[in-house]
PDB file of C-alpha atoms in Angstrom:
ATOM      1  CA  ASP A   1     209.121 180.587  46.597  1.00 64.00           C
ATOM      2  CA  ALA A   2     207.216 177.339  47.087  1.00 80.00           C
ATOM      3  CA  GLY A   3     204.899 178.053  44.201  1.00 95.00           C
ATOM      4  CA  VAL A   4     201.135 178.051  44.353  1.00 97.00           C
ATOM      5  CA  ILE A   5     199.973 175.924  47.254  1.00 97.00           C
ATOM      6  CA  GLN A   6     196.596 174.247  47.317  1.00 98.00           C
ATOM      7  CA  SER A   7     194.978 172.268  50.071  1.00 97.00           C
ATOM      8  CA  PRO A   8     193.775 169.682  50.509  1.00 98.00           C
ATOM      9  CA  ARG A   9     195.268 167.579  47.690  1.00 97.00           C
ATOM     10  CA  HIS A  10     192.405 165.115  47.881  1.00 97.00           C
ATOM     11  CA  GLU A  11     188.924 165.502  49.315  1.00 97.00           C
ATOM     12  CA  VAL A  12     186.208 162.875  49.503  1.00 98.00           C
ATOM     13  CA  THR A  13     182.902 164.067  50.832  1.00 97.00           C
ATOM     14  CA  GLU A  14     179.291 163.048  50.906  1.00 97.00           C
ATOM     15  CA  MET A  15     176.649 164.728  48.828  1.00 97.00           C
ATOM     16  CA  GLY A  16     175.174 167.706  50.644  1.00 97.00           C
ATOM     17  CA  GLN A  17     178.275 168.511  52.649  1.00 98.00           C
ATOM     18  CA  GLU A  18     180.138 171.794  52.447  1.00 97.00           C
ATOM     19  CA  VAL A  19     183.544 171.709  50.805  1.00 98.00           C
ATOM     20  CA  THR A  20     186.208 174.395  51.101  1.00 98.00           C
ATOM     21  CA  LEU A  21     189.248 174.438  48.866  1.00 98.00           C
ATOM     22  CA  ARG A  22     192.182 176.664  49.739  1.00 98.00           C
ATOM     23  CA  CYS A  23     194.869 178.398  47.736  1.00 98.00           C
ATOM     24  CA  LYS A  24     197.984 180.378  48.569  1.00 98.00           C
ATOM     25  CA  PRO A  25     199.261 182.236  45.487  1.00 98.00           C
ATOM     26  CA  ILE A  26     202.856 183.138  44.777  1.00 97.00           C
ATOM     27  CA  SER A  27     203.920 186.186  46.768  1.00 96.00           C
ATOM     28  CA  GLY A  28     203.751 189.338  44.663  1.00 94.00           C
ATOM     29  CA  HIS A  29     201.300 187.954  42.132  1.00 94.00           C
ATOM     30  CA  ASN A  30     198.215 190.106  41.775  1.00 91.00           C
ATOM     31  CA  SER A  31     195.992 187.849  39.666  1.00 93.00           C
ATOM     32  CA  LEU A  32     194.457 184.619  40.923  1.00 96.00           C
ATOM     33  CA  PHE A  33     192.408 182.110  38.946  1.00 96.00           C
ATOM     34  CA  TRP A  34     190.257 179.142  39.940  1.00 98.00           C
ATOM     35  CA  TYR A  35     189.782 176.410  37.313  1.00 97.00           C
ATOM     36  CA  ARG A  36     187.902 173.129  37.258  1.00 97.00           C
ATOM     37  CA  GLN A  37     189.122 170.228  35.135  1.00 96.00           C
ATOM     38  CA  THR A  38     187.030 167.248  34.046  1.00 94.00           C
ATOM     39  CA  MET A  39     187.339 164.796  31.175  1.00 90.00           C
ATOM     40  CA  MET A  40     184.045 165.958  29.707  1.00 89.00           C
ATOM     41  CA  ARG A  41     184.444 169.733  29.943  1.00 89.00           C
ATOM     42  CA  GLY A  42     188.196 170.193  30.024  1.00 91.00           C
ATOM     43  CA  LEU A  43     189.691 173.116  31.951  1.00 94.00           C
ATOM     44  CA  GLU A  44     187.022 175.664  32.837  1.00 94.00           C
ATOM     45  CA  LEU A  45     187.720 179.085  34.293  1.00 94.00           C
ATOM     46  CA  LEU A  46     185.429 179.536  37.275  1.00 96.00           C
ATOM     47  CA  ILE A  47     186.469 182.928  38.621  1.00 96.00           C
ATOM     48  CA  TYR A  48     189.455 185.217  38.701  1.00 93.00           C
ATOM     49  CA  PHE A  49     190.618 187.986  40.989  1.00 94.00           C
ATOM     50  CA  ASN A  50     192.856 190.986  40.510  1.00 92.00           C
ATOM     51  CA  ASN A  51     194.309 192.666  43.587  1.00 92.00           C
ATOM     52  CA  ASN A  52     191.953 190.556  45.726  1.00 95.00           C
ATOM     53  CA  VAL A  53     188.866 191.819  43.877  1.00 94.00           C
ATOM     54  CA  PRO A  54     186.684 189.371  41.884  1.00 94.00           C
ATOM     55  CA  ILE A  55     186.771 190.505  38.253  1.00 90.00           C
ATOM     56  CA  ASP A  56     184.788 187.842  36.441  1.00 90.00           C
ATOM     57  CA  ASP A  57     182.750 185.067  38.053  1.00 91.00           C
ATOM     58  CA  SER A  58     180.747 184.186  34.961  1.00 90.00           C
ATOM     59  CA  GLY A  59     182.221 180.690  34.983  1.00 91.00           C
ATOM     60  CA  MET A  60     180.893 179.816  38.412  1.00 94.00           C
ATOM     61  CA  PRO A  61     178.368 177.092  37.627  1.00 88.00           C
ATOM     62  CA  GLU A  62     175.762 177.763  40.287  1.00 87.00           C
ATOM     63  CA  ASP A  63     174.997 179.689  43.434  1.00 92.00           C
ATOM     64  CA  ARG A  64     176.300 176.713  45.341  1.00 96.00           C
ATOM     65  CA  PHE A  65     179.789 177.886  44.385  1.00 97.00           C
ATOM     66  CA  SER A  66     181.400 180.892  46.021  1.00 97.00           C
ATOM     67  CA  ALA A  67     184.960 182.226  46.132  1.00 98.00           C
ATOM     68  CA  LYS A  68     186.694 184.751  48.313  1.00 97.00           C
ATOM     69  CA  MET A  69     190.067 186.390  48.491  1.00 97.00           C
ATOM     70  CA  PRO A  70     190.308 188.159  51.842  1.00 97.00           C
ATOM     71  CA  ASN A  71     193.956 189.115  51.290  1.00 95.00           C
ATOM     72  CA  ALA A  72     196.746 188.838  48.769  1.00 95.00           C
ATOM     73  CA  SER A  73     198.007 185.540  50.138  1.00 96.00           C
ATOM     74  CA  PHE A  74     194.866 183.472  50.485  1.00 97.00           C
ATOM     75  CA  SER A  75     191.788 182.452  48.527  1.00 98.00           C
ATOM     76  CA  THR A  76     189.007 179.923  49.073  1.00 98.00           C
ATOM     77  CA  LEU A  77     186.532 178.200  46.810  1.00 98.00           C
ATOM     78  CA  LYS A  78     183.486 176.890  48.627  1.00 98.00           C
ATOM     79  CA  ILE A  79     180.809 174.498  47.423  1.00 97.00           C
ATOM     80  CA  GLN A  80     177.689 174.267  49.543  1.00 97.00           C
ATOM     81  CA  PRO A  81     175.918 171.900  49.249  1.00 97.00           C
ATOM     82  CA  SER A  82     178.174 169.624  47.208  1.00 97.00           C
ATOM     83  CA  GLU A  83     176.811 167.262  44.551  1.00 97.00           C
ATOM     84  CA  PRO A  84     178.350 164.243  42.774  1.00 97.00           C
ATOM     85  CA  ARG A  85     178.608 166.241  39.532  1.00 96.00           C
ATOM     86  CA  ASP A  86     181.019 168.611  41.299  1.00 97.00           C
ATOM     87  CA  SER A  87     183.605 165.830  41.308  1.00 97.00           C
ATOM     88  CA  ALA A  88     186.634 167.163  39.445  1.00 97.00           C
ATOM     89  CA  VAL A  89     190.147 168.464  39.905  1.00 98.00           C
ATOM     90  CA  TYR A  90     190.153 172.093  40.992  1.00 98.00           C
ATOM     91  CA  PHE A  91     193.199 174.188  40.182  1.00 98.00           C
ATOM     92  CA  CYS A  92     194.291 177.528  41.504  1.00 98.00           C
ATOM     93  CA  ALA A  93     196.753 179.621  39.500  1.00 97.00           C
ATOM     94  CA  SER A  94     198.375 182.997  40.003  1.00 96.00           C
ATOM     95  CA  SER A  95     200.168 185.444  37.766  1.00 93.00           C
ATOM     96  CA  LEU A  96     201.612 188.938  37.654  1.00 90.00           C
ATOM     97  CA  GLY A  97     198.652 190.091  35.592  1.00 80.00           C
ATOM     98  CA  GLN A  98     198.443 191.122  31.977  1.00 79.00           C
ATOM     99  CA  GLY A  99     200.896 189.213  29.838  1.00 81.00           C
ATOM    100  CA  GLY A 100     202.182 187.228  32.770  1.00 85.00           C
ATOM    101  CA  LYS A 101     202.449 183.496  32.686  1.00 91.00           C
ATOM    102  CA  ALA A 102     200.215 181.597  35.072  1.00 94.00           C
ATOM    103  CA  PHE A 103     201.673 179.337  37.733  1.00 96.00           C
ATOM    104  CA  PHE A 104     199.441 176.468  38.756  1.00 97.00           C
ATOM    105  CA  GLY A 105     199.079 174.648  42.009  1.00 97.00           C
ATOM    106  CA  GLN A 106     199.005 170.857  42.126  1.00 96.00           C
ATOM    107  CA  GLY A 107     195.230 170.838  42.284  1.00 97.00           C
ATOM    108  CA  THR A 108     192.623 169.431  44.631  1.00 98.00           C
ATOM    109  CA  ARG A 109     190.945 166.233  43.495  1.00 98.00           C
ATOM    110  CA  LEU A 110     187.376 166.401  44.798  1.00 98.00           C
ATOM    111  CA  THR A 111     185.153 163.348  44.905  1.00 98.00           C
ATOM    112  CA  VAL A 112     181.555 163.769  46.016  1.00 98.00           C
ATOM    113  CA  VAL A 113     179.795 160.487  46.749  1.00 97.00           C
TER     114      VAL A 113
ATOM    115  CA  SER B   1     182.663 178.609  27.459  1.00 43.00           C
ATOM    116  CA  GLN B   2     185.952 177.428  26.021  1.00 47.00           C
ATOM    117  CA  GLN B   3     187.815 179.771  23.738  1.00 63.00           C
ATOM    118  CA  GLY B   4     190.384 177.497  22.180  1.00 69.00           C
ATOM    119  CA  GLU B   5     189.854 174.337  20.225  1.00 82.00           C
ATOM    120  CA  GLU B   6     192.806 172.075  19.684  1.00 85.00           C
ATOM    121  CA  ASP B   7     193.574 169.322  17.253  1.00 87.00           C
ATOM    122  CA  PRO B   8     194.374 166.614  17.182  1.00 92.00           C
ATOM    123  CA  GLN B   9     192.864 165.524  20.477  1.00 92.00           C
ATOM    124  CA  ALA B  10     195.477 162.780  20.668  1.00 95.00           C
ATOM    125  CA  LEU B  11     198.797 162.236  18.941  1.00 96.00           C
ATOM    126  CA  SER B  12     201.142 159.277  19.097  1.00 97.00           C
ATOM    127  CA  ILE B  13     204.623 159.438  17.591  1.00 97.00           C
ATOM    128  CA  GLN B  14     208.002 157.767  17.845  1.00 97.00           C
ATOM    129  CA  GLU B  15     210.895 159.310  19.715  1.00 97.00           C
ATOM    130  CA  GLY B  16     212.871 161.609  17.462  1.00 97.00           C
ATOM    131  CA  GLU B  17     209.899 162.607  15.336  1.00 97.00           C
ATOM    132  CA  ASN B  18     208.358 166.062  15.363  1.00 97.00           C
ATOM    133  CA  ALA B  19     204.977 166.730  16.948  1.00 97.00           C
ATOM    134  CA  THR B  20     202.634 169.457  15.752  1.00 97.00           C
ATOM    135  CA  MET B  21     199.567 170.599  17.651  1.00 97.00           C
ATOM    136  CA  ASN B  22     197.089 173.198  16.473  1.00 96.00           C
ATOM    137  CA  CYS B  23     194.864 175.621  18.320  1.00 95.00           C
ATOM    138  CA  SER B  24     192.016 177.744  17.008  1.00 95.00           C
ATOM    139  CA  TYR B  25     190.191 180.464  18.887  1.00 93.00           C
ATOM    140  CA  LYS B  26     187.161 182.643  18.363  1.00 91.00           C
ATOM    141  CA  THR B  27     187.717 186.210  19.485  1.00 86.00           C
ATOM    142  CA  SER B  28     190.442 188.824  19.590  1.00 87.00           C
ATOM    143  CA  ILE B  29     193.306 188.151  21.946  1.00 90.00           C
ATOM    144  CA  ASN B  30     196.249 189.973  23.484  1.00 91.00           C
ATOM    145  CA  ASN B  31     198.472 186.935  23.598  1.00 93.00           C
ATOM    146  CA  LEU B  32     198.394 183.167  23.321  1.00 95.00           C
ATOM    147  CA  GLN B  33     200.207 180.813  25.642  1.00 95.00           C
ATOM    148  CA  TRP B  34     201.019 177.110  25.590  1.00 97.00           C
ATOM    149  CA  TYR B  35     201.075 174.949  28.679  1.00 97.00           C
ATOM    150  CA  ARG B  36     201.999 171.377  29.423  1.00 98.00           C
ATOM    151  CA  GLN B  37     200.355 169.040  31.926  1.00 97.00           C
ATOM    152  CA  ASN B  38     201.843 165.791  33.081  1.00 96.00           C
ATOM    153  CA  SER B  39     199.392 163.234  34.374  1.00 91.00           C
ATOM    154  CA  GLY B  40     198.055 164.143  37.793  1.00 86.00           C
ATOM    155  CA  ARG B  41     199.948 167.436  37.943  1.00 91.00           C
ATOM    156  CA  GLY B  42     199.254 171.122  37.489  1.00 92.00           C
ATOM    157  CA  LEU B  43     199.894 172.945  34.247  1.00 96.00           C
ATOM    158  CA  VAL B  44     203.321 174.363  33.470  1.00 97.00           C
ATOM    159  CA  HIS B  45     203.864 177.368  31.218  1.00 96.00           C
ATOM    160  CA  LEU B  46     205.902 176.692  28.075  1.00 97.00           C
ATOM    161  CA  ILE B  47     205.843 179.753  25.858  1.00 96.00           C
ATOM    162  CA  LEU B  48     203.909 182.983  25.222  1.00 95.00           C
ATOM    163  CA  ILE B  49     203.405 184.687  21.874  1.00 96.00           C
ATOM    164  CA  ARG B  50     201.984 188.179  21.638  1.00 94.00           C
ATOM    165  CA  SER B  51     199.265 189.112  19.180  1.00 94.00           C
ATOM    166  CA  ASN B  52     201.730 191.209  17.138  1.00 95.00           C
ATOM    167  CA  GLU B  53     204.211 188.329  16.819  1.00 96.00           C
ATOM    168  CA  ARG B  54     204.068 185.606  14.194  1.00 97.00           C
ATOM    169  CA  GLU B  55     206.627 183.107  15.381  1.00 98.00           C
ATOM    170  CA  LYS B  56     208.573 182.358  18.512  1.00 97.00           C
ATOM    171  CA  HIS B  57     211.160 179.764  19.487  1.00 96.00           C
ATOM    172  CA  SER B  58     212.237 178.297  22.793  1.00 96.00           C
ATOM    173  CA  GLY B  59     214.614 175.369  22.703  1.00 97.00           C
ATOM    174  CA  ARG B  60     212.868 172.555  20.820  1.00 97.00           C
ATOM    175  CA  LEU B  61     209.585 174.472  20.780  1.00 98.00           C
ATOM    176  CA  ARG B  62     208.365 176.593  17.910  1.00 98.00           C
ATOM    177  CA  VAL B  63     205.091 178.468  18.108  1.00 98.00           C
ATOM    178  CA  THR B  64     203.335 180.287  15.303  1.00 98.00           C
ATOM    179  CA  LEU B  65     200.379 182.634  15.483  1.00 97.00           C
ATOM    180  CA  ASP B  66     198.082 183.689  12.650  1.00 96.00           C
ATOM    181  CA  THR B  67     195.651 186.268  13.989  1.00 95.00           C
ATOM    182  CA  SER B  68     193.842 186.531  10.645  1.00 95.00           C
ATOM    183  CA  LYS B  69     192.930 182.856  10.888  1.00 95.00           C
ATOM    184  CA  LYS B  70     192.690 182.923  14.686  1.00 95.00           C
ATOM    185  CA  SER B  71     194.976 179.952  14.959  1.00 96.00           C
ATOM    186  CA  SER B  72     198.275 178.885  16.493  1.00 97.00           C
ATOM    187  CA  SER B  73     200.502 175.862  16.260  1.00 97.00           C
ATOM    188  CA  LEU B  74     203.032 174.313  18.604  1.00 98.00           C
ATOM    189  CA  LEU B  75     205.847 172.278  17.100  1.00 98.00           C
ATOM    190  CA  ILE B  76     208.034 170.094  19.267  1.00 98.00           C
ATOM    191  CA  THR B  77     211.098 168.974  17.358  1.00 97.00           C
ATOM    192  CA  ALA B  78     213.089 165.802  18.002  1.00 97.00           C
ATOM    193  CA  SER B  79     210.572 164.556  20.525  1.00 97.00           C
ATOM    194  CA  ARG B  80     211.584 162.544  23.557  1.00 97.00           C
ATOM    195  CA  ALA B  81     209.671 160.060  25.688  1.00 96.00           C
ATOM    196  CA  ALA B  82     209.721 162.692  28.450  1.00 96.00           C
ATOM    197  CA  ASP B  83     207.610 164.977  26.230  1.00 97.00           C
ATOM    198  CA  THR B  84     204.653 162.653  26.802  1.00 97.00           C
ATOM    199  CA  ALA B  85     201.989 164.895  28.344  1.00 97.00           C
ATOM    200  CA  SER B  86     198.908 166.930  27.515  1.00 97.00           C
ATOM    201  CA  TYR B  87     199.444 170.294  25.847  1.00 97.00           C
ATOM    202  CA  PHE B  88     197.032 173.200  26.126  1.00 96.00           C
ATOM    203  CA  CYS B  89     196.768 176.524  24.404  1.00 95.00           C
ATOM    204  CA  ALA B  90     195.410 179.445  26.386  1.00 95.00           C
ATOM    205  CA  THR B  91     194.236 182.789  25.099  1.00 93.00           C
ATOM    206  CA  GLU B  92     194.512 185.906  27.158  1.00 91.00           C
ATOM    207  CA  PHE B  93     192.166 188.875  26.976  1.00 85.00           C
ATOM    208  CA  TRP B  94     192.975 192.100  28.689  1.00 80.00           C
ATOM    209  CA  GLY B  95     190.238 193.966  30.489  1.00 70.00           C
ATOM    210  CA  GLY B  96     190.839 196.747  32.954  1.00 65.00           C
ATOM    211  CA  ASN B  97     194.188 195.997  34.524  1.00 60.00           C
ATOM    212  CA  THR B  98     194.149 192.224  34.375  1.00 66.00           C
ATOM    213  CA  GLY B  99     193.985 189.392  31.901  1.00 77.00           C
ATOM    214  CA  LYS B 100     191.467 186.559  31.524  1.00 84.00           C
ATOM    215  CA  LEU B 101     193.154 183.274  30.613  1.00 90.00           C
ATOM    216  CA  ILE B 102     190.980 180.725  28.792  1.00 91.00           C
ATOM    217  CA  PHE B 103     192.226 177.235  27.959  1.00 93.00           C
ATOM    218  CA  GLY B 104     191.481 174.889  25.088  1.00 91.00           C
ATOM    219  CA  GLN B 105     190.624 171.230  25.459  1.00 91.00           C
ATOM    220  CA  GLY B 106     194.196 170.082  24.982  1.00 93.00           C
ATOM    221  CA  THR B 107     196.122 167.586  22.898  1.00 95.00           C
ATOM    222  CA  THR B 108     197.389 164.403  24.509  1.00 96.00           C
ATOM    223  CA  LEU B 109     200.812 163.544  23.156  1.00 97.00           C
ATOM    224  CA  GLN B 110     202.378 160.132  23.526  1.00 97.00           C
ATOM    225  CA  VAL B 111     206.009 159.721  22.503  1.00 97.00           C
ATOM    226  CA  LYS B 112     207.041 156.104  22.195  1.00 96.00           C
ATOM    227  CA  PRO B 113     210.656 155.233  23.000  1.00 92.00           C
TER     228      PRO B 113
END
């Protein structure tokens, strides 16, 4: 398995634009997590899914953020409109669920100018 | 909000020395995991300790868990320059049929050759 695959690796966009981050979890994993990492706030859990269903989105900072998981092999995190304070590295991770170790993608480094 | 708090925030040691990192958390957990992050990369799982376990070993890693004090420690023995990285503890809570994985702020370890 190629591991968790995120795209793009780097994204530079202008304030106000829509940004879509993509994630392909490891086949067979039923839990998927989206995290945001910044120097100031560390690694924050934004939302996680189990069997494609959002379980907890309490970490999503604002209504500008939305996440979907239309099937077991694909998830998106969308920011619309983007703001400079959204600049961060966004990680997707997947696991087998309770007690399973999480496998992380390489992350998407987002810069909003 | 972050669940785990780690100390020290940064640690610098000589190759061959042992490195100890501590993690404290606030609420009940089902297990605690330690991850490593090399600069610019995703996190990699190191070891998991269940809430009913007190100590666990894996190679040069030794993890302890004290649920009464809500704390854990990670010991890396005979450190190597290649151990230079950031180390994170993560607490897992089980709800329904999935687990919520919350990360601490991390400890940055530098091992000097």
